[in-house]
Coordinates of C-alpha atoms in Angstrom, one line a residue:
M94 CA -25.1 1.0 32.5
D95 CA -22.0 -0.4 30.7
T96 CA -19.9 -1.8 33.5
T97 CA -17.4 -2.8 31.0
D98 CA -15.9 0.1 30.3
S99 CA -15.0 0.7 34.1
G100 CA -11.5 0.4 35.9
A101 CA -9.6 -2.5 36.2
N102 CA -8.7 -4.8 38.9
S103 CA -5.8 -7.4 39.6
R104 CA -7.5 -10.6 38.5
E105 CA -8.3 -9.2 34.9
N106 CA -6.1 -9.8 31.9
A107 CA -3.5 -7.3 30.4
L108 CA -4.3 -6.0 27.3
T109 CA -0.6 -6.3 25.7
T110 CA -0.9 -10.3 27.0
V111 CA -3.9 -11.4 25.5
I112 CA -2.5 -9.4 22.1
D113 CA 0.3 -11.5 22.2
D114 CA -1.0 -14.7 22.8
F115 CA -3.7 -13.6 19.9
L116 CA -1.0 -13.3 17.6
E117 CA 0.7 -15.7 18.3
S118 CA -2.2 -18.1 17.9
G119 CA -3.6 -19.9 14.9
N120 CA -1.6 -19.3 11.2
K121 CA -0.5 -15.8 11.4
S122 CA 2.3 -15.4 9.7
G123 CA 3.8 -12.5 6.9
N124 CA 2.7 -9.2 6.1
Y125 CA -0.8 -10.1 7.7
R126 CA 0.9 -10.7 11.1
D127 CA 2.4 -7.9 10.9
A128 CA -0.6 -5.4 10.3
L129 CA -2.5 -7.4 12.6
E130 CA 0.1 -6.5 15.2
R131 CA 0.6 -2.6 14.0
V132 CA -3.3 -1.8 14.2
L133 CA -3.5 -3.9 17.8
T134 CA -0.8 -2.1 19.3
Q135 CA -2.1 1.5 18.0
W136 CA -5.4 0.7 19.5
R137 CA -4.2 -0.6 22.8
Q138 CA -2.1 2.6 23.4
R139 CA -5.7 4.4 22.5
L140 CA -6.9 3.1 25.2
E141 CA -4.0 3.2 27.8
K142 CA -4.3 6.8 27.3
R143 CA -8.2 6.5 28.7
G144 CA -7.1 4.2 31.7
V145 CA -8.3 1.4 30.1
V146 CA -5.6 -1.6 30.2
T147 CA -6.9 -4.7 30.6
V148 CA -9.4 -7.1 28.3
E149 CA -12.3 -7.0 30.8
N150 CA -12.7 -3.5 30.6
V151 CA -13.0 -3.4 26.8
G152 CA -16.5 -2.3 26.5
K153 CA -18.9 -0.9 23.4
R154 CA -18.2 2.7 24.7
N155 CA -14.4 2.2 23.7
M156 CA -15.3 0.8 20.7
A157 CA -17.3 3.4 19.6
S158 CA -14.8 6.0 20.1
Y159 CA -12.2 4.0 18.2
A160 CA -15.0 3.8 15.6
Q161 CA -15.5 7.9 15.5
Y162 CA -11.5 8.0 15.0
L163 CA -11.3 6.0 12.3
A164 CA -14.3 7.8 10.8
H165 CA -12.5 11.2 11.3
R166 CA -9.2 9.5 9.4
V167 CA -11.7 8.9 6.3
D168 CA -12.8 12.3 6.1
A169 CA -9.4 13.6 6.4
G170 CA -8.5 11.1 3.4
K171 CA -11.1 12.7 1.8
S172 CA -8.9 15.6 1.1
R173 CA -6.1 16.3 -1.0
E174 CA -4.3 18.7 1.4
V175 CA -4.1 16.5 4.4
D176 CA -1.7 13.1 4.6
G177 CA -2.5 10.8 7.0
G178 CA -6.1 9.8 6.0
I179 CA -7.5 6.3 5.0
S180 CA -10.3 5.0 3.2
A181 CA -13.5 3.8 4.3
A182 CA -12.2 0.2 3.0
T183 CA -8.8 0.6 5.3
A184 CA -10.6 1.8 8.6
W185 CA -13.4 -1.4 8.3
T186 CA -10.0 -3.6 7.9
Y187 CA -8.7 -2.2 10.8
Y188 CA -12.0 -2.5 12.7
D189 CA -12.4 -6.0 11.8
Y190 CA -8.6 -6.8 12.9
V191 CA -9.7 -5.1 16.1
S192 CA -13.2 -7.2 16.5
A193 CA -11.3 -10.4 15.3
F194 CA -9.1 -9.9 18.2
L195 CA -12.2 -9.4 20.8
S196 CA -13.8 -12.3 19.3
Y197 CA -10.6 -14.6 20.3
C198 CA -11.3 -13.0 23.8
V199 CA -15.0 -14.0 23.5
R200 CA -13.8 -17.9 22.7
W201 CA -11.0 -17.8 25.7
D202 CA -13.8 -16.7 28.2
Y203 CA -12.0 -13.1 29.0
L204 CA -15.5 -11.7 27.8
E205 CA -18.6 -12.2 27.5
E206 CA -19.6 -10.8 24.1
N207 CA -17.9 -8.7 21.4
P208 CA -17.9 -5.4 21.9
A209 CA -17.0 -4.4 18.7
Q210 CA -20.4 -5.7 17.4
K211 CA -22.3 -3.4 19.3
G212 CA -24.7 -1.0 17.1
I213 CA -23.5 1.9 19.4
A214 CA -20.2 1.4 17.8
L215 CA -21.0 0.3 14.2
D216 CA -22.9 2.9 13.9
E217 CA -20.2 5.3 13.8
L218 CA -18.2 3.8 11.1
P219 CA -18.5 4.9 7.5
P220 CA -20.7 2.8 5.3
R221 CA -19.3 -0.7 4.6
P222 CA -18.1 -0.5 0.8
K223 CA -19.5 -3.2 -1.5
K224 CA -16.9 -5.4 -2.1
K225 CA -17.8 -6.2 -6.0
S226 CA -14.6 -6.7 -8.4
G227 CA -15.7 -3.8 -10.5
D228 CA -15.9 -1.4 -7.4
Q229 CA -11.9 -1.3 -6.6
Q230 CA -9.8 0.8 -8.3
F231 CA -8.1 0.6 -11.4
W232 CA -6.3 2.6 -13.5
S233 CA -8.1 3.2 -17.0
P234 CA -6.6 3.6 -19.9
E235 CA -7.4 7.6 -20.1
D236 CA -6.2 7.9 -16.9
R237 CA -2.8 6.0 -17.4
K238 CA -2.1 7.4 -20.7
T239 CA -2.8 11.4 -18.8
L240 CA -0.7 10.5 -16.0
V241 CA 2.2 8.8 -18.0
R242 CA 2.1 12.0 -20.1
Y243 CA 2.1 14.4 -17.4
A244 CA 4.8 12.4 -16.0
D245 CA 6.9 12.7 -19.2
R246 CA 6.3 16.6 -19.5
R247 CA 7.5 17.3 -16.4
A248 CA 10.5 15.3 -16.9
H249 CA 11.1 16.9 -19.9
E250 CA 10.5 20.1 -18.4
A251 CA 12.9 19.4 -15.5
I252 CA 15.6 18.2 -17.9
D253 CA 15.5 21.4 -20.0
E254 CA 16.2 23.5 -16.9
K255 CA 18.1 21.4 -14.8
G256 CA 19.6 18.4 -17.1
F257 CA 20.7 15.1 -15.1
D258 CA 19.8 17.4 -11.7
A259 CA 16.4 16.6 -12.5
L260 CA 16.7 13.5 -10.2
E261 CA 13.2 13.7 -9.0
E262 CA 11.4 14.0 -12.1
L263 CA 13.2 11.5 -13.2
R264 CA 12.5 9.1 -10.6
D265 CA 8.5 9.9 -10.6
R266 CA 8.3 9.1 -14.1
A267 CA 9.8 6.2 -13.6
L268 CA 7.9 5.0 -11.1
V269 CA 5.2 5.9 -12.7
Y270 CA 5.9 3.8 -15.7
V271 CA 7.2 0.9 -13.3
L272 CA 3.7 0.7 -11.7
A273 CA 1.8 1.3 -14.7
Y274 CA 3.1 -1.5 -16.5
S275 CA 4.5 -4.0 -15.0
G276 CA 1.7 -5.3 -12.3
V277 CA 4.1 -5.4 -9.8
R278 CA 2.8 -4.4 -5.7
G279 CA 4.1 -1.1 -4.1
G280 CA 5.5 -3.0 -2.1
E281 CA 8.0 -5.0 -4.1
V282 CA 9.8 -2.2 -5.7
L283 CA 9.0 0.5 -2.5
S284 CA 11.0 0.1 1.3
D285 CA 8.2 -0.5 3.5
P286 CA 9.5 0.3 7.4
R287 CA 7.7 -2.6 8.5
D288 CA 9.4 -5.3 7.1
D289 CA 12.9 -5.7 6.9
R290 CA 13.2 -7.8 3.9
R291 CA 11.0 -5.3 1.8
N292 CA 14.2 -2.0 1.3
G293 CA 13.4 -1.2 -2.4
L294 CA 13.9 -2.8 -6.2
R295 CA 17.5 -2.6 -6.8
W296 CA 19.3 -2.5 -9.8
K297 CA 20.6 -5.2 -9.8
D298 CA 17.3 -6.6 -9.6
V299 CA 16.4 -4.8 -13.0
D300 CA 17.1 -7.0 -16.4
L301 CA 15.9 -4.9 -19.4
E302 CA 17.7 -7.3 -21.9
N303 CA 15.4 -9.9 -19.9
N304 CA 12.2 -7.9 -19.9
Q305 CA 11.8 -8.6 -16.1
L306 CA 12.2 -7.3 -12.5
I307 CA 13.2 -9.7 -9.6
V308 CA 11.1 -8.5 -6.8
L309 CA 10.4 -10.1 -3.0
G310 CA 6.6 -11.4 -4.2
K311 CA 3.9 -11.5 -1.3
N312 CA 4.8 -14.9 -0.3
Q313 CA 8.2 -13.9 0.9
Q314 CA 9.6 -15.6 -2.4
C315 CA 12.0 -13.8 -5.3
E316 CA 9.8 -14.0 -8.0
E317 CA 10.5 -12.6 -11.6
A318 CA 8.0 -9.9 -12.9
Q319 CA 7.4 -9.0 -16.2
L320 CA 8.7 -5.3 -17.7
P321 CA 7.8 -4.4 -20.8
P322 CA 9.7 -2.5 -23.2
Q323 CA 7.4 0.8 -22.4
A324 CA 9.3 1.0 -19.1
H325 CA 12.7 0.6 -20.3
R326 CA 13.6 4.1 -21.5
P327 CA 12.5 6.2 -18.1
L328 CA 14.7 3.8 -16.0
E329 CA 17.5 4.0 -18.4
R330 CA 17.2 8.1 -18.1
L331 CA 17.3 7.8 -14.6
E332 CA 19.9 5.5 -13.9
K333 CA 22.1 7.6 -16.6
A334 CA 21.1 10.9 -14.3
L335 CA 21.4 8.6 -10.9
E336 CA 25.3 7.4 -11.4
P337 CA 24.1 4.6 -8.9
V338 CA 28.4 3.4 -7.2
S339 CA 27.0 0.2 -7.1
S340 CA 24.4 -2.1 -8.4
E341 CA 22.9 -2.1 -4.8
W342 CA 21.2 1.3 -4.7
P343 CA 17.7 1.7 -5.1
V344 CA 16.0 2.3 -8.1
F345 CA 13.7 4.7 -6.3
V346 CA 16.3 6.9 -4.1
S347 CA 14.8 8.7 -1.2
S348 CA 14.9 12.7 -1.9
H349 CA 13.7 13.3 1.8
A350 CA 16.7 15.2 2.7
P351 CA 16.6 14.3 6.5
S352 CA 16.7 10.6 5.9
L353 CA 19.2 11.0 3.0
Y354 CA 21.6 12.9 6.0
S355 CA 20.9 10.6 9.2
N356 CA 22.2 7.2 6.5
L357 CA 25.5 9.3 6.7
P358 CA 28.0 7.8 9.3
K359 CA 29.4 10.1 12.1
E360 CA 32.1 11.7 10.9
A361 CA 30.1 12.5 7.6
D362 CA 30.1 16.5 7.6
A363 CA 26.6 17.4 6.0
S364 CA 27.9 21.0 5.2
E365 CA 30.5 19.4 2.8
G366 CA 28.0 18.9 -0.2
E367 CA 24.3 17.9 -1.3
P368 CA 23.0 14.7 0.3
L369 CA 23.0 12.5 -2.5
E370 CA 26.6 12.9 -3.2
L371 CA 27.6 12.4 0.2
Q372 CA 26.5 9.1 0.1
R373 CA 29.0 8.4 -3.0
Q374 CA 31.6 9.6 -1.1
H375 CA 31.1 7.9 1.9
G376 CA 30.3 4.9 0.3
V377 CA 27.0 4.2 2.0
V378 CA 23.5 3.0 -0.1
P379 CA 20.8 5.5 0.1
P380 CA 17.8 5.0 1.2
S381 CA 14.7 4.0 -1.0
L382 CA 11.5 6.0 -1.3
S383 CA 9.1 4.4 0.8
T384 CA 5.6 3.2 0.3
N385 CA 3.9 6.0 1.7
G386 CA 6.5 8.2 0.2
G387 CA 5.3 6.8 -3.3
R388 CA 1.7 7.2 -2.6
S389 CA 2.4 10.6 -1.7
V390 CA 4.3 11.1 -5.3
L391 CA 1.3 9.6 -7.0
K392 CA -1.2 12.1 -5.1
R393 CA 0.8 15.4 -6.0
L394 CA 1.2 13.8 -9.6
C395 CA -2.5 13.5 -9.9
E396 CA -3.1 16.5 -8.2
A397 CA -1.2 18.4 -10.9
A398 CA -2.2 16.4 -13.8
E399 CA -6.0 17.1 -12.7
I400 CA -6.8 13.6 -12.6
D401 CA -9.8 13.0 -9.8
V402 CA -10.9 9.6 -9.6
D403 CA -14.0 9.8 -7.4
G404 CA -12.7 12.6 -5.3
D405 CA -8.8 10.2 -5.1
Y406 CA -5.8 9.6 -6.6
L407 CA -4.0 6.8 -8.2
K408 CA -2.6 4.7 -6.2
P409 CA 0.0 1.4 -6.6
H410 CA -2.6 -1.1 -6.2
G411 CA -4.6 0.5 -8.7
A412 CA -2.2 0.6 -11.2
R413 CA -1.8 -3.3 -11.2
R414 CA -5.5 -3.9 -11.1
G415 CA -5.5 -1.9 -14.4
V416 CA -2.7 -4.0 -15.5
G417 CA -4.2 -7.1 -15.4
E418 CA -7.6 -6.0 -16.4
A419 CA -6.0 -4.9 -20.0
I420 CA -4.1 -8.3 -20.0
Y421 CA -7.6 -10.0 -18.9
R422 CA -9.6 -8.4 -21.6
E423 CA -6.8 -9.3 -24.7
H424 CA -5.6 -12.4 -23.2
G425 CA -7.7 -13.9 -21.0
A426 CA -7.5 -15.2 -17.5
A427 CA -4.2 -17.4 -17.4
A428 CA -2.5 -14.8 -19.2
A429 CA -3.6 -12.4 -16.3
Q430 CA -2.7 -14.4 -13.7
R431 CA 0.7 -14.8 -14.6
V432 CA 1.3 -11.6 -14.9
L433 CA 0.0 -10.4 -11.2
R434 CA 1.6 -13.6 -9.9
H435 CA -1.5 -15.0 -8.1
A436 CA -0.5 -18.0 -6.9
D437 CA -4.3 -19.6 -6.9
P438 CA -6.5 -19.0 -10.2
R439 CA -9.4 -18.1 -8.1
T440 CA -7.7 -15.0 -7.2
T441 CA -7.5 -13.3 -10.6
S442 CA -11.1 -14.9 -11.2
Q443 CA -12.6 -13.3 -8.1
M444 CA -10.7 -9.7 -9.2
Y445 CA -12.0 -9.4 -12.6
A446 CA -15.4 -10.9 -12.1
H447 CA -17.4 -7.8 -13.0
I448 CA -15.7 -8.8 -16.8
E449 CA -16.3 -12.2 -16.9
A450 CA -20.2 -11.0 -15.9
S451 CA -20.6 -8.5 -18.7
E452 CA -18.9 -10.8 -21.4
L453 CA -21.5 -14.1 -20.3
A454 CA -24.3 -11.4 -20.6
E455 CA -23.4 -10.6 -24.0
E456 CA -23.3 -14.3 -24.9
T457 CA -26.3 -15.0 -23.5
A458 CA -28.0 -12.0 -25.2
E459 CA -27.1 -13.8 -28.1
V460 CA -28.5 -16.9 -27.4
F461 CA -31.7 -14.9 -26.8
E462 CA -31.7 -12.6 -29.7
N463 CA -34.4 -14.1 -31.8
E464 CA -37.1 -14.4 -29.0

């Protein structure tokens, strides 16, 4: 009998308290800490709904149930008709976060063993993706060209029909171009509800003259990201159509009407006009498209453009890897490191190890050509 799945008693330690202690321990900060807290909170809330509120009562059956839940979300993510699905890699990331917490509980003698590492739980997870550099999603030159051309055609058709009211199509095209050619992370140009500092790229941070964007990097410091001329024209057309009242306006404004209306002051009358026009009238800065919203945009565009990447769609970080791969192949690791703004050269080398291995194989073949 698995007694660790039984009810709590007064001598046991509350999950919420031990999770807080875990988050404060060690060197956990920034987005990593935020991700840990979010995943562990969701996991704890699932347990509490099932009557498990203390560490000592977390057992292998609880973890098997959590693994099944993650597997169902992976299945949902394989359908383009369903939002909220996740990849197998993300499922394993979430599970590993919980397992890390439970290992902490073992070290601090809250538990005798880690229930997340029991076979009954691990067997419920999808196969762990292989972590080879070439297995990660990259926007291939062909997929990048197809998506860019579709975004162009869609924007041109919308302009012909609606003129400068084709804001959403112009925004989506500019987003595709920025992701496809700059190498920025999605969270550097779109808003992240979990991080107040990540509120989306602003027009004041766009410097076309010097071919750069000012973004909040992964290290929480402002950085200069390169922006090649390919992305200039879509941004110029978007700015002309958007007519931002100030440089504080986000480049990629949300088109989610409820978010726009809720951003208005209380005295505003929603019936007086379109939500974006009301933002101008009342002198408020509209919200930026979020990272989830950006992924939804790419998902819809890929479906319409009939781009199928192993049953998935082109994602923001795949665009970043694709830029890095193109630079790596043409100009080498040092140039790719500068474009991607990797602090550690080893990060770039690991990301593109498959290219280096392929090139080394060709060089080796030349050495032994006469044998």
